[in-house]
mmCIF file of C-alpha atoms and ligand atoms in Angstrom:
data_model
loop_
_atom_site.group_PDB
_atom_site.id
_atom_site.type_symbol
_atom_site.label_atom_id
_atom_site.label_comp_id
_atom_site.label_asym_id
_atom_site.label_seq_id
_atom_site.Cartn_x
_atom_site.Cartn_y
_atom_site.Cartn_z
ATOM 1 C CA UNK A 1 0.073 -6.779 -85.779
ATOM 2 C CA UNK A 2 -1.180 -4.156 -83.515
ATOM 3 C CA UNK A 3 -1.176 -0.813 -84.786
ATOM 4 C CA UNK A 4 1.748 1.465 -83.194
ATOM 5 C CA UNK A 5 -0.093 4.493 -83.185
ATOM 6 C CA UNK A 6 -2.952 3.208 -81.636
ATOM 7 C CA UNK A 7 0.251 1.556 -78.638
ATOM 8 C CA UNK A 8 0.837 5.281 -78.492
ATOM 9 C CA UNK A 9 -1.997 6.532 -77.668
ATOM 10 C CA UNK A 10 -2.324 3.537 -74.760
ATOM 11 C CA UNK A 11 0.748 4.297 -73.257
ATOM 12 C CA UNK A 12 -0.515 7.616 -73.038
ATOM 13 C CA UNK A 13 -3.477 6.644 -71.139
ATOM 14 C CA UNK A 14 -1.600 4.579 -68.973
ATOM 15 C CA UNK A 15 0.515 7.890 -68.318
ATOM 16 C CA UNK A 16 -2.582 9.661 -67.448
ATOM 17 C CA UNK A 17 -4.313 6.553 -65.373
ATOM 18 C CA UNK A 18 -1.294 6.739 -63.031
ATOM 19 C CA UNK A 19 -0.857 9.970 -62.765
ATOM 20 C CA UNK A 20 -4.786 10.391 -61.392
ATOM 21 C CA UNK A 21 -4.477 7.311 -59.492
ATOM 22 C CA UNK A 22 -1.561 8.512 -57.733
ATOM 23 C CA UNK A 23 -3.427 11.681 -56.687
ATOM 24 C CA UNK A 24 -5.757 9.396 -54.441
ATOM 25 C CA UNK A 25 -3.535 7.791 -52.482
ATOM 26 C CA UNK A 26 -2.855 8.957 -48.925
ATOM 27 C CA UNK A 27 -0.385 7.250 -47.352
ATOM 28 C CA UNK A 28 3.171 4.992 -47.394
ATOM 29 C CA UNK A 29 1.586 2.253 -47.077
ATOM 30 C CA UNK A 30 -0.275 2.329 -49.820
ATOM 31 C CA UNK A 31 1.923 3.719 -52.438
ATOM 32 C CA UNK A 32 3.727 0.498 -51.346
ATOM 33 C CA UNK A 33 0.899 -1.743 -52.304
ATOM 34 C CA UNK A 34 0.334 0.524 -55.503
ATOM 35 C CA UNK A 35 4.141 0.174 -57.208
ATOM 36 C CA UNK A 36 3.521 -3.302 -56.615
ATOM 37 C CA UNK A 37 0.342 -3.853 -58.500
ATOM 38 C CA UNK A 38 1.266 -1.390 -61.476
ATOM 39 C CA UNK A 39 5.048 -3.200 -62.057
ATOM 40 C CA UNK A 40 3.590 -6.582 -61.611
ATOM 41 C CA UNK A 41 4.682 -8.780 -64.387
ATOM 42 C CA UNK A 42 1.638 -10.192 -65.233
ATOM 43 C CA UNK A 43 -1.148 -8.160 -64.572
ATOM 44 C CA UNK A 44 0.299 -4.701 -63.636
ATOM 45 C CA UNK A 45 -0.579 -2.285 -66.048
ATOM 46 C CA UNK A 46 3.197 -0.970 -66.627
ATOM 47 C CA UNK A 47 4.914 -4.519 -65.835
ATOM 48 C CA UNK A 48 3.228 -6.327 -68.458
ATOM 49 C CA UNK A 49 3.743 -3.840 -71.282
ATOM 50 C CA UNK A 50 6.538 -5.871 -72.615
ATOM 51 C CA UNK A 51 4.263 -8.787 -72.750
ATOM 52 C CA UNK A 52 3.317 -7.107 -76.039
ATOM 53 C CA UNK A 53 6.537 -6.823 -77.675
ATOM 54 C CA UNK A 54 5.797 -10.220 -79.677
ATOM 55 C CA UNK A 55 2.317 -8.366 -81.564
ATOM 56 C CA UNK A 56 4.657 -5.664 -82.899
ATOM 57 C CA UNK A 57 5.698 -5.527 -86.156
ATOM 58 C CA UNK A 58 9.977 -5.918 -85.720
ATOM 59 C CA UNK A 59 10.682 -2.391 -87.006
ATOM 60 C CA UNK A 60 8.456 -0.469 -84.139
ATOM 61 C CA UNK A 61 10.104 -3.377 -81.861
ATOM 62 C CA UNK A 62 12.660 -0.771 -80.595
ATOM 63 C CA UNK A 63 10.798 1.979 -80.679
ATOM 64 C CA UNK A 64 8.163 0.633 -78.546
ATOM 65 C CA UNK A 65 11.001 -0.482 -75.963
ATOM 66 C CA UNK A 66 12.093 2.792 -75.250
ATOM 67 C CA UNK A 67 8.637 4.055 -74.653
ATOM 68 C CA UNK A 68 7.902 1.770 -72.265
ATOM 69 C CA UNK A 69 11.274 1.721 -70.531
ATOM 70 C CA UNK A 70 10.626 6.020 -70.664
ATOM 71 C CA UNK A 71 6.622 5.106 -68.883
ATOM 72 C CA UNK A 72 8.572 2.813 -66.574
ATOM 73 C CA UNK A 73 11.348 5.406 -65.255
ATOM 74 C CA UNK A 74 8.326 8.310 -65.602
ATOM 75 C CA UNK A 75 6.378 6.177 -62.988
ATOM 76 C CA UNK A 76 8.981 5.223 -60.598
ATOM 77 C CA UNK A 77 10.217 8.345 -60.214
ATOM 78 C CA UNK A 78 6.598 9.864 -59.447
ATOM 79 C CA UNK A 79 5.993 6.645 -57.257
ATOM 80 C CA UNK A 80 9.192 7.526 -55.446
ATOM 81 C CA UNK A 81 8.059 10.781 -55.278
ATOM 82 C CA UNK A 82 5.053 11.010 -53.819
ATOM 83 C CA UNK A 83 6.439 8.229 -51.257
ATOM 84 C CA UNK A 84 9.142 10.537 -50.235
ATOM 85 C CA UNK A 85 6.367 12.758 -49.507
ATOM 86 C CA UNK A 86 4.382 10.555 -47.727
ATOM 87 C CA UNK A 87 6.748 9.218 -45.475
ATOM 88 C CA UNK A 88 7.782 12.013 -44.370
ATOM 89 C CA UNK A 89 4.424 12.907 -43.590
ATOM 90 C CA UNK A 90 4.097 10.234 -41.788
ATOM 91 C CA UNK A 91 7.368 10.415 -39.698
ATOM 92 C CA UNK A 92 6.422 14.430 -38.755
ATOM 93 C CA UNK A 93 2.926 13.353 -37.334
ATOM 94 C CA UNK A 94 4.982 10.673 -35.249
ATOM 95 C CA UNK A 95 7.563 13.093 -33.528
ATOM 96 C CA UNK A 96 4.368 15.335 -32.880
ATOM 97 C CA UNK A 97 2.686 12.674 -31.436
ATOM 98 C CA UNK A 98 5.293 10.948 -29.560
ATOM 99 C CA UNK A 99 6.780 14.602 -28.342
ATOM 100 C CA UNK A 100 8.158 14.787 -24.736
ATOM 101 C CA UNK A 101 8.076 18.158 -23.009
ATOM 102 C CA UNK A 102 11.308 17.913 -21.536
ATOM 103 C CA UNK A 103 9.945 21.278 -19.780
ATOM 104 C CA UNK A 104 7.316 19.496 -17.887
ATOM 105 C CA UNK A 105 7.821 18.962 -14.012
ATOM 106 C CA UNK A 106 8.359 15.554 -12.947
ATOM 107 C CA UNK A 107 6.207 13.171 -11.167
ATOM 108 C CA UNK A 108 7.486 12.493 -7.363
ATOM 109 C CA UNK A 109 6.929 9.497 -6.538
ATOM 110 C CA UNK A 110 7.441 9.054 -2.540
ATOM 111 C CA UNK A 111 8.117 6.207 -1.145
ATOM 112 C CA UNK A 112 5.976 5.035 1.702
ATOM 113 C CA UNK A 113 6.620 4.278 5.358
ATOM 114 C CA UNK A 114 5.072 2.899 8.613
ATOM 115 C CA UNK A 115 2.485 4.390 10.647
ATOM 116 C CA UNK A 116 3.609 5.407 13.609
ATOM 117 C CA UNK A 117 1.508 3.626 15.885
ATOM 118 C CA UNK A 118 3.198 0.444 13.550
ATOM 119 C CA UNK A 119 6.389 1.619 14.152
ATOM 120 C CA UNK A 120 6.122 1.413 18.036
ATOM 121 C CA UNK A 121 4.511 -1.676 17.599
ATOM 122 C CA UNK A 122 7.319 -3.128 15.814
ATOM 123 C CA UNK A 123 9.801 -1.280 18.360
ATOM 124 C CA UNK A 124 8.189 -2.888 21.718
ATOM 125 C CA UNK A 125 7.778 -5.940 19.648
ATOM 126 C CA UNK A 126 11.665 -6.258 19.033
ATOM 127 C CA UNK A 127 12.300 -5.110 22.715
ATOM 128 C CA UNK A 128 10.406 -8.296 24.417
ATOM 129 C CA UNK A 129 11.176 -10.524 21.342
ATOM 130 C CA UNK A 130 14.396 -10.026 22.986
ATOM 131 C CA UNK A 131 13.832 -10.929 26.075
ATOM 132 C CA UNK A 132 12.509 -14.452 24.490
ATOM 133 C CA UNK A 133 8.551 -12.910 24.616
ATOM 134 C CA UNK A 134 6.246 -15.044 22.116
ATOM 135 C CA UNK A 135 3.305 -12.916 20.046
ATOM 136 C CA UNK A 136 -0.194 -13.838 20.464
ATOM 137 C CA UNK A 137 -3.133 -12.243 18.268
ATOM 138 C CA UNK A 138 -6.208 -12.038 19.649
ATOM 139 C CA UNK A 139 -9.701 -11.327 18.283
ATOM 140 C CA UNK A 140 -11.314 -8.223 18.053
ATOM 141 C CA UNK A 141 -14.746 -9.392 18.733
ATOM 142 C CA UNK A 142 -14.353 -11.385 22.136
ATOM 143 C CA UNK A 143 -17.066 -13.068 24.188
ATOM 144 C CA UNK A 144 -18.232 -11.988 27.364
ATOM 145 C CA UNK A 145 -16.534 -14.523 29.676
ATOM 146 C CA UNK A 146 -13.144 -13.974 27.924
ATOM 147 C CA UNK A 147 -13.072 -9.988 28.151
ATOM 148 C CA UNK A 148 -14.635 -9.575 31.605
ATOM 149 C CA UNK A 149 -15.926 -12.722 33.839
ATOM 150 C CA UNK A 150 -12.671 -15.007 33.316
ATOM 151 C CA UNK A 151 -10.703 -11.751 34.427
ATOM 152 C CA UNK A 152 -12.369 -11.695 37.738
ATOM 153 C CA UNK A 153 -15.193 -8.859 36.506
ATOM 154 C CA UNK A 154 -18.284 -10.981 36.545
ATOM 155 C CA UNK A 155 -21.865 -9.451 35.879
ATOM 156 C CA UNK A 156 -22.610 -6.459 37.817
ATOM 157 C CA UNK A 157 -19.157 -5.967 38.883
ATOM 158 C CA UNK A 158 -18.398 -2.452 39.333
ATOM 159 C CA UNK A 159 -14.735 -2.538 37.450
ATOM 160 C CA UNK A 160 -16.960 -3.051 34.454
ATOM 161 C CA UNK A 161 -17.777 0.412 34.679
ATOM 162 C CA UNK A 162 -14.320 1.091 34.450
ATOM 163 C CA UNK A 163 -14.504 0.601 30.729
ATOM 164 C CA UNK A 164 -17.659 1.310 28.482
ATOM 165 C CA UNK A 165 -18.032 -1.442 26.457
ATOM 166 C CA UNK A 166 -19.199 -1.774 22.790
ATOM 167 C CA UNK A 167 -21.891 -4.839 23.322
ATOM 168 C CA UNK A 168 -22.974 -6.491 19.904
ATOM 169 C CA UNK A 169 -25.200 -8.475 21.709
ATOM 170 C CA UNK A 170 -25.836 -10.178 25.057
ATOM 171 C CA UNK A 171 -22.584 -11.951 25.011
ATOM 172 C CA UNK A 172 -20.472 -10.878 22.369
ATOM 173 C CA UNK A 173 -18.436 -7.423 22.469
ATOM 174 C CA UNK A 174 -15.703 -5.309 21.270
ATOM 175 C CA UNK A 175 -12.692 -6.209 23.308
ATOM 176 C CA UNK A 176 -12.187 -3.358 25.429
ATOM 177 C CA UNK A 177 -8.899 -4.637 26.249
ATOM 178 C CA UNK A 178 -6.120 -7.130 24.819
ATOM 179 C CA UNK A 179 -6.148 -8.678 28.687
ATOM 180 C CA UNK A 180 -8.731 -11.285 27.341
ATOM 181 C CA UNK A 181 -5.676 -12.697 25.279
ATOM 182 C CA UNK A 182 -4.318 -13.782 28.382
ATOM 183 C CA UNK A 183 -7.182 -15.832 29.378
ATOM 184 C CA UNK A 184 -7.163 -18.239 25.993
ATOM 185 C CA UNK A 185 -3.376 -18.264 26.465
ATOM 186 C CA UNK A 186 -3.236 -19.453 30.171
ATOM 187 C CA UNK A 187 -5.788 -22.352 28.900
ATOM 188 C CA UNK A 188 -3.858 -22.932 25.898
ATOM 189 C CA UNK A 189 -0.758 -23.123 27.604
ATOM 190 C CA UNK A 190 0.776 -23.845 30.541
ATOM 191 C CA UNK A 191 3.454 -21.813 32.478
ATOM 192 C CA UNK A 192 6.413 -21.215 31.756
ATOM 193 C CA UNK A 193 4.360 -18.414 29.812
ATOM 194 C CA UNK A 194 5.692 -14.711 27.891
ATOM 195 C CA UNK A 195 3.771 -13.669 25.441
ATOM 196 C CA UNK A 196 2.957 -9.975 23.983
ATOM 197 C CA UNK A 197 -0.655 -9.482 22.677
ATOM 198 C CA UNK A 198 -0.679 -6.163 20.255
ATOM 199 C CA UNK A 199 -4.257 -5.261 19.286
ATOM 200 C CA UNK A 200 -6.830 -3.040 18.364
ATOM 201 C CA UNK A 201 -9.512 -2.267 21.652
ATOM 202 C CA UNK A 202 -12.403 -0.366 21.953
ATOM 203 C CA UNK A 203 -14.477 1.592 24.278
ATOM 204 C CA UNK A 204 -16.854 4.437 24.145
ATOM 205 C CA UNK A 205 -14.229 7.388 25.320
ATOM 206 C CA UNK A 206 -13.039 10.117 23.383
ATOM 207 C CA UNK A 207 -10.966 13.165 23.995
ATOM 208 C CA UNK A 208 -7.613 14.448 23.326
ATOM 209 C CA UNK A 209 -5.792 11.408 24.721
ATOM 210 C CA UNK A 210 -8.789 8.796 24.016
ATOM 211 C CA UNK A 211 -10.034 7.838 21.389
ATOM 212 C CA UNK A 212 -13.244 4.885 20.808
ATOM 213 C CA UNK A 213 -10.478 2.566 18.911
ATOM 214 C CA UNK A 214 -6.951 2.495 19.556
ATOM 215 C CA UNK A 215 -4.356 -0.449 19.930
ATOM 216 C CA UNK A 216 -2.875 -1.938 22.938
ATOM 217 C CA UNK A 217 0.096 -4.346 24.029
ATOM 218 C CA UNK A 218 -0.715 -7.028 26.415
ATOM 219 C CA UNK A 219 2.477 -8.542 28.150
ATOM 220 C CA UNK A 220 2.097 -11.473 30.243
ATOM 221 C CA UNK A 221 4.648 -13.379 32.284
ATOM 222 C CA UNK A 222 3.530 -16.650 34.619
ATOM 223 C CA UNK A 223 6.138 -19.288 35.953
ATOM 224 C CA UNK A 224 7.486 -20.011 39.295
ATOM 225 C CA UNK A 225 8.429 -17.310 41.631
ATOM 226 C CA UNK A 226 7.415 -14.055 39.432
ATOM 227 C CA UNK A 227 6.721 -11.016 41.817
ATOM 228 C CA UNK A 228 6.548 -7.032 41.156
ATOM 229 C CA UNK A 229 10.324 -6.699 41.311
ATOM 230 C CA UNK A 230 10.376 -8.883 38.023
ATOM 231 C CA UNK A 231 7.320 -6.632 36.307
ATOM 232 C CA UNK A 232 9.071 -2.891 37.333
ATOM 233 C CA UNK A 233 12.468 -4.266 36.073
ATOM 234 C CA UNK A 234 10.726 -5.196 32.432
ATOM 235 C CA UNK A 235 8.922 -2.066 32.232
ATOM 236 C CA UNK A 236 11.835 -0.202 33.341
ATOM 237 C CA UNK A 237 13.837 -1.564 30.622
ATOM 238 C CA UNK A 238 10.737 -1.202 27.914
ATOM 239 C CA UNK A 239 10.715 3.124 28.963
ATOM 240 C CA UNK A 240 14.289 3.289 28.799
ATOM 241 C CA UNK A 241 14.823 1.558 25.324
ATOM 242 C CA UNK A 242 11.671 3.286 23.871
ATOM 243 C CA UNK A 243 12.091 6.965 25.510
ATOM 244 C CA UNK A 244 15.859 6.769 26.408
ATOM 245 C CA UNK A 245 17.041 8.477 29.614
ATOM 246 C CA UNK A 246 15.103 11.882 30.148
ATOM 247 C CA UNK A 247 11.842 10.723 30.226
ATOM 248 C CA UNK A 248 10.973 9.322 33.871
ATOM 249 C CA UNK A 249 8.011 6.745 34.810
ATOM 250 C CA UNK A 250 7.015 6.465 38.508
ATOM 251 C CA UNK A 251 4.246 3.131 39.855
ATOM 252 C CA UNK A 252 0.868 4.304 41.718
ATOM 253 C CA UNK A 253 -1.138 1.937 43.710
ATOM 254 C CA UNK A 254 -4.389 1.483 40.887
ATOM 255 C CA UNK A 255 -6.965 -1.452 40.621
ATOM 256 C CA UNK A 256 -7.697 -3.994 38.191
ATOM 257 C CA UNK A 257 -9.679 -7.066 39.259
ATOM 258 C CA UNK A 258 -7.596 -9.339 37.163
ATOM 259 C CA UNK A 259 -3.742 -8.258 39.101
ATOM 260 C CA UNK A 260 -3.410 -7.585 42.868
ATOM 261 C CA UNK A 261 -1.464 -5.900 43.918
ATOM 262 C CA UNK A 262 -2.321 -3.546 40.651
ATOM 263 C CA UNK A 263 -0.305 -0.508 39.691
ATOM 264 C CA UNK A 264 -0.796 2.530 36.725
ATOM 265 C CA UNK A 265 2.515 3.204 34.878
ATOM 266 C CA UNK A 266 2.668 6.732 34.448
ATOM 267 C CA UNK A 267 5.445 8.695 32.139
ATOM 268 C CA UNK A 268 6.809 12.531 32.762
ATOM 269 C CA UNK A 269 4.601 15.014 30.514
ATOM 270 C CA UNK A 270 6.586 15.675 27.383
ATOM 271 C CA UNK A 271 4.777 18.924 26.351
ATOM 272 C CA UNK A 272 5.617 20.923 29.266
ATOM 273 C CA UNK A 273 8.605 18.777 30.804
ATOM 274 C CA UNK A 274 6.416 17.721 34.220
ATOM 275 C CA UNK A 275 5.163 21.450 35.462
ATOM 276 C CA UNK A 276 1.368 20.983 34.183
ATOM 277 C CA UNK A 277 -0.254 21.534 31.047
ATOM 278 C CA UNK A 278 -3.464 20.710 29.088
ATOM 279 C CA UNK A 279 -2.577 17.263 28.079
ATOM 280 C CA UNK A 280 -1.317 15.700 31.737
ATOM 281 C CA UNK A 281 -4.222 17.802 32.992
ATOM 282 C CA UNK A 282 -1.759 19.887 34.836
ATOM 283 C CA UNK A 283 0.072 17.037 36.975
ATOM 284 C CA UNK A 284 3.091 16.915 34.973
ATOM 285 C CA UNK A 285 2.471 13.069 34.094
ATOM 286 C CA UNK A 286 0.226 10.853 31.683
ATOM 287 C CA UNK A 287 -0.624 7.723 32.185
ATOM 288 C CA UNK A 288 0.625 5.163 29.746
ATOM 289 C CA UNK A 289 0.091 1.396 31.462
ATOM 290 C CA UNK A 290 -1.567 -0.677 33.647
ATOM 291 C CA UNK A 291 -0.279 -3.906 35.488
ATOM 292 C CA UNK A 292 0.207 -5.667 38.097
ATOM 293 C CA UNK A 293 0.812 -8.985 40.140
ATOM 294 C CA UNK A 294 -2.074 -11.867 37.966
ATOM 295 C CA UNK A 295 -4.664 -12.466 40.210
ATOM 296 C CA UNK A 296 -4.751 -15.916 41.931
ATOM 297 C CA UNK A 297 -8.141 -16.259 40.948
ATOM 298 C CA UNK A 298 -7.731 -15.266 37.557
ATOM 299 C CA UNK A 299 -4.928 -18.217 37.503
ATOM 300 C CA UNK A 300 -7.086 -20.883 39.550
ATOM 301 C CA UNK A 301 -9.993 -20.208 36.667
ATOM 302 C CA UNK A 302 -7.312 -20.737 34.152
ATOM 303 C CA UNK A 303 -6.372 -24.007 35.776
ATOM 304 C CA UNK A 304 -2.795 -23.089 37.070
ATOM 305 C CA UNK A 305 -2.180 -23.610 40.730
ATOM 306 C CA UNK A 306 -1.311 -20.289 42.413
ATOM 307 C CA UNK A 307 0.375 -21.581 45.540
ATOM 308 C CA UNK A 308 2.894 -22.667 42.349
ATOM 309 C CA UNK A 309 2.964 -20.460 40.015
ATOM 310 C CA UNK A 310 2.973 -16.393 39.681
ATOM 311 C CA UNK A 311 2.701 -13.838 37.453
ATOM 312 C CA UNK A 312 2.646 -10.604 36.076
ATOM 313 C CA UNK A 313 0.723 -8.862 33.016
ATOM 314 C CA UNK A 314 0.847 -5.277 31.825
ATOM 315 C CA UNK A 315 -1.283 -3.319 28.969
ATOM 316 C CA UNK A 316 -0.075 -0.545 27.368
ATOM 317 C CA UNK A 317 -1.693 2.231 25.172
ATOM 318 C CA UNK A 318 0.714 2.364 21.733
ATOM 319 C CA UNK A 319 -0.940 5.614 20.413
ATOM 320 C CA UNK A 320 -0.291 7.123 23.783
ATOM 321 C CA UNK A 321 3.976 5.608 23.326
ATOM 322 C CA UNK A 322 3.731 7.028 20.033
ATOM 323 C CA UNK A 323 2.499 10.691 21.342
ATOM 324 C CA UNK A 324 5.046 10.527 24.014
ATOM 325 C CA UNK A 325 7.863 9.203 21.565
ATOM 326 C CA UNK A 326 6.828 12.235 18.254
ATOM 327 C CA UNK A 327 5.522 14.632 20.295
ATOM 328 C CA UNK A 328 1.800 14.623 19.159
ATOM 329 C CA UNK A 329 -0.654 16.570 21.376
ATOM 330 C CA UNK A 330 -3.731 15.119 19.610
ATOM 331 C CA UNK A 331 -4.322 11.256 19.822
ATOM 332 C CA UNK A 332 -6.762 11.733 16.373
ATOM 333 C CA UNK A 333 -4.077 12.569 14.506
ATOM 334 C CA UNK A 334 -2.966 9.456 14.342
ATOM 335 C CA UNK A 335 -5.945 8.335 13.231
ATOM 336 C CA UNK A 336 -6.426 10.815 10.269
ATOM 337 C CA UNK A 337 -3.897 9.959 8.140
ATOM 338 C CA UNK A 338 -2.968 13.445 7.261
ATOM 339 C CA UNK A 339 0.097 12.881 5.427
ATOM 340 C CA UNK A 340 1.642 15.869 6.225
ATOM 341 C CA UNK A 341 1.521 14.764 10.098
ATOM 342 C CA UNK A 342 2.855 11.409 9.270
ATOM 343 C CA UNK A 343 5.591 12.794 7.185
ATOM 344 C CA UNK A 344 7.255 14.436 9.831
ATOM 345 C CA UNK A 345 8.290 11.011 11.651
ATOM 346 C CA UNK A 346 10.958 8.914 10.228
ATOM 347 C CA UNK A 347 12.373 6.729 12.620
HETATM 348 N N1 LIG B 401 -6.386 -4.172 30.643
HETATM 349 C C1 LIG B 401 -6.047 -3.023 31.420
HETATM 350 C C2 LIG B 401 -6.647 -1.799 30.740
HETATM 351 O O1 LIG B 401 -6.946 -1.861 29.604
HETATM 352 C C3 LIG B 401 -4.565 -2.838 31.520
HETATM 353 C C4 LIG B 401 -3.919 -3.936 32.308
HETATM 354 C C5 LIG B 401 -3.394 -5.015 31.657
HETATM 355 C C6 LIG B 401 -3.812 -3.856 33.671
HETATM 356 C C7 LIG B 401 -2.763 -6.020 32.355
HETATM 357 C C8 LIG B 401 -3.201 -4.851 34.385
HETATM 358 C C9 LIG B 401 -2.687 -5.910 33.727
HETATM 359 O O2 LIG B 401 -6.819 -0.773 31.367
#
């Protein structure tokens, strides 16, 4: 029979084991895994007390119940405790952590829009669409032949001057104008033919109402009996829909060697209303578009019989419709995506 005295004085021990084991542990979690281990039937050193009930002599038998039962409440209630403690610990660092400063300004988030040189795009897009115009997309690097000699400017014509061209090498350029779109669509395609070309163009100019890359609009119209009255009635229509009624447009004899006869489109200044200012260069109007009647010869080379067929193409500058239409004096800004320029059109 074990000696009770000597049960005593373990049960003590385990008293004191606990109590400095509890004193090292930091956490919840681990309290957790603690109370498990000390209550555990088998091995825990509180759980299998009872284990030794049958190596006591019957008289302690009681006695040594209640001590145990006493250790057993002792330690649960320090367990529960010092988990108490813990946890809520644990649950302070948490709100700190996962604090919202309801003080704090809030994060705008702005929605975005279309540049305006998109949006007129889109607008004279929707216009011809309407008219039952088809889109063709050029390329931006063009060959010789398509940007110059199949529109009637061959080597060392002097309309080539006209436009100072971006060469990448002996044949291949820039486009310095969306016209060479109607070239691969006459071959493509034969008449009846309305198409709009939007695309970027480039030439070495720069100024106030230039600028070396900006984005054009070809329009193109072949099929039988097509003459200027046809051309002034669609651009009439394009100015009034874009511009409404104030702003006026008026047709000036011009050249291009791909349209004869050839006219410039220009529009009424709308910075100083038509009596001369810095931007029209004082003549009360700014030219926005070149056209004119398709040159037979440009047809012929295109293989579409002019005694048959006519037509008529126009190209329009969009950043220069997009000046005109917001009221921009400066052609870079809409190339500088300020935001606080392109903020102030919604359309
Ligand atoms: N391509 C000419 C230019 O860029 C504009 C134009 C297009 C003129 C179609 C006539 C016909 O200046």
């Amino acid at each position: 029979m074990a000696d009770f005295s000597e049960l005593k004085g373990k049960l003590e021990g385990i008293r004191n084991d606990v109590m400095n084991e509890l004193k090292e542990i930091r956490n919840a979690r681990a309290v957790y895994e603690y109370r498990k281990g000390v209550f555990d039937a088998k091995g825990g050193k509180i759980g299998s007390l009872m284990r030794e009930m049958g190596k006591i002599a019957a008289e302690d038998r009681a006695e040594y119940g209640k001590m145990v039962n006493e250790l057993k409440d002792w330690a649960t209630a320090r367990i529960d405790e010092l988990n108490t403690r813990l946890q809520e610990e644990e649950m302070n660092l948490r709100y700190k952590s996962e604090a919202i400063d309801v003080t704090e300004p809030a994060k705008v988030r702005e929605p975005g829009a279309l540049h305006p040189t998109t949006q007129v795009i889109n607008q004279i897009v929707d216009i011809f669409a309407a008219m039952g115009f088809e889109i063709f997309e050029g390329t931006e690097i063009e060959n010789d032949y398509y940007n110059f000699t199949a529109l009637n400017t061959p080597q060392d014509h002097p309309a080539r001057d006209m436009q100072d061209t971006f060469y990448l090498s002996p044949e291949f350029l820039l486009r310095t104008q969306t016209s060479a779109g109607q070239i691969h669509v006459m071959e493509a395609k034969k008449p009846p033919i309305k198409i709009l070309s939007p695309g970027k163009v480039f030439r070495s100019d720069d100024d106030a109402t230039h600028s070396p890359m900006f984005t054009q609009m070809e329009g193109l119209v072949v099929d039988k009996g097509i003459t200027l009255g046809d051309l002034k009635g669609m651009l009439d229509e394009l100015v009034k829909q874009m511009f409404g009624d104030g702003v006026t447009t008026r047709l000036r004899p011009s050249y291009f060697p791909f349209t004869e006869p050839s006219v410039e489109v220009d529009v009424s200044c709308f910075q100083c209303g038509g009596k001369g200012c810095r931007l029209c260069k004082g003549t009360g109007w700014i030219e926005v578009l070149g056209a004119g009647i398709v040159n037979r010869k440009v047809l012929q080379g295109c293989g579409i019989d002019p005694e048959e067929y006519s037509g008529f193409a126009f190209g329009v500058g969009l950043e220069r419709i997009a000046m005109l239409k917001y009221g921009y004096n400066n052609i870079k800004l809409l190339f500088e995506s300020d935001l606080r320029v392109l903020k102030q059109i919604n359309d």
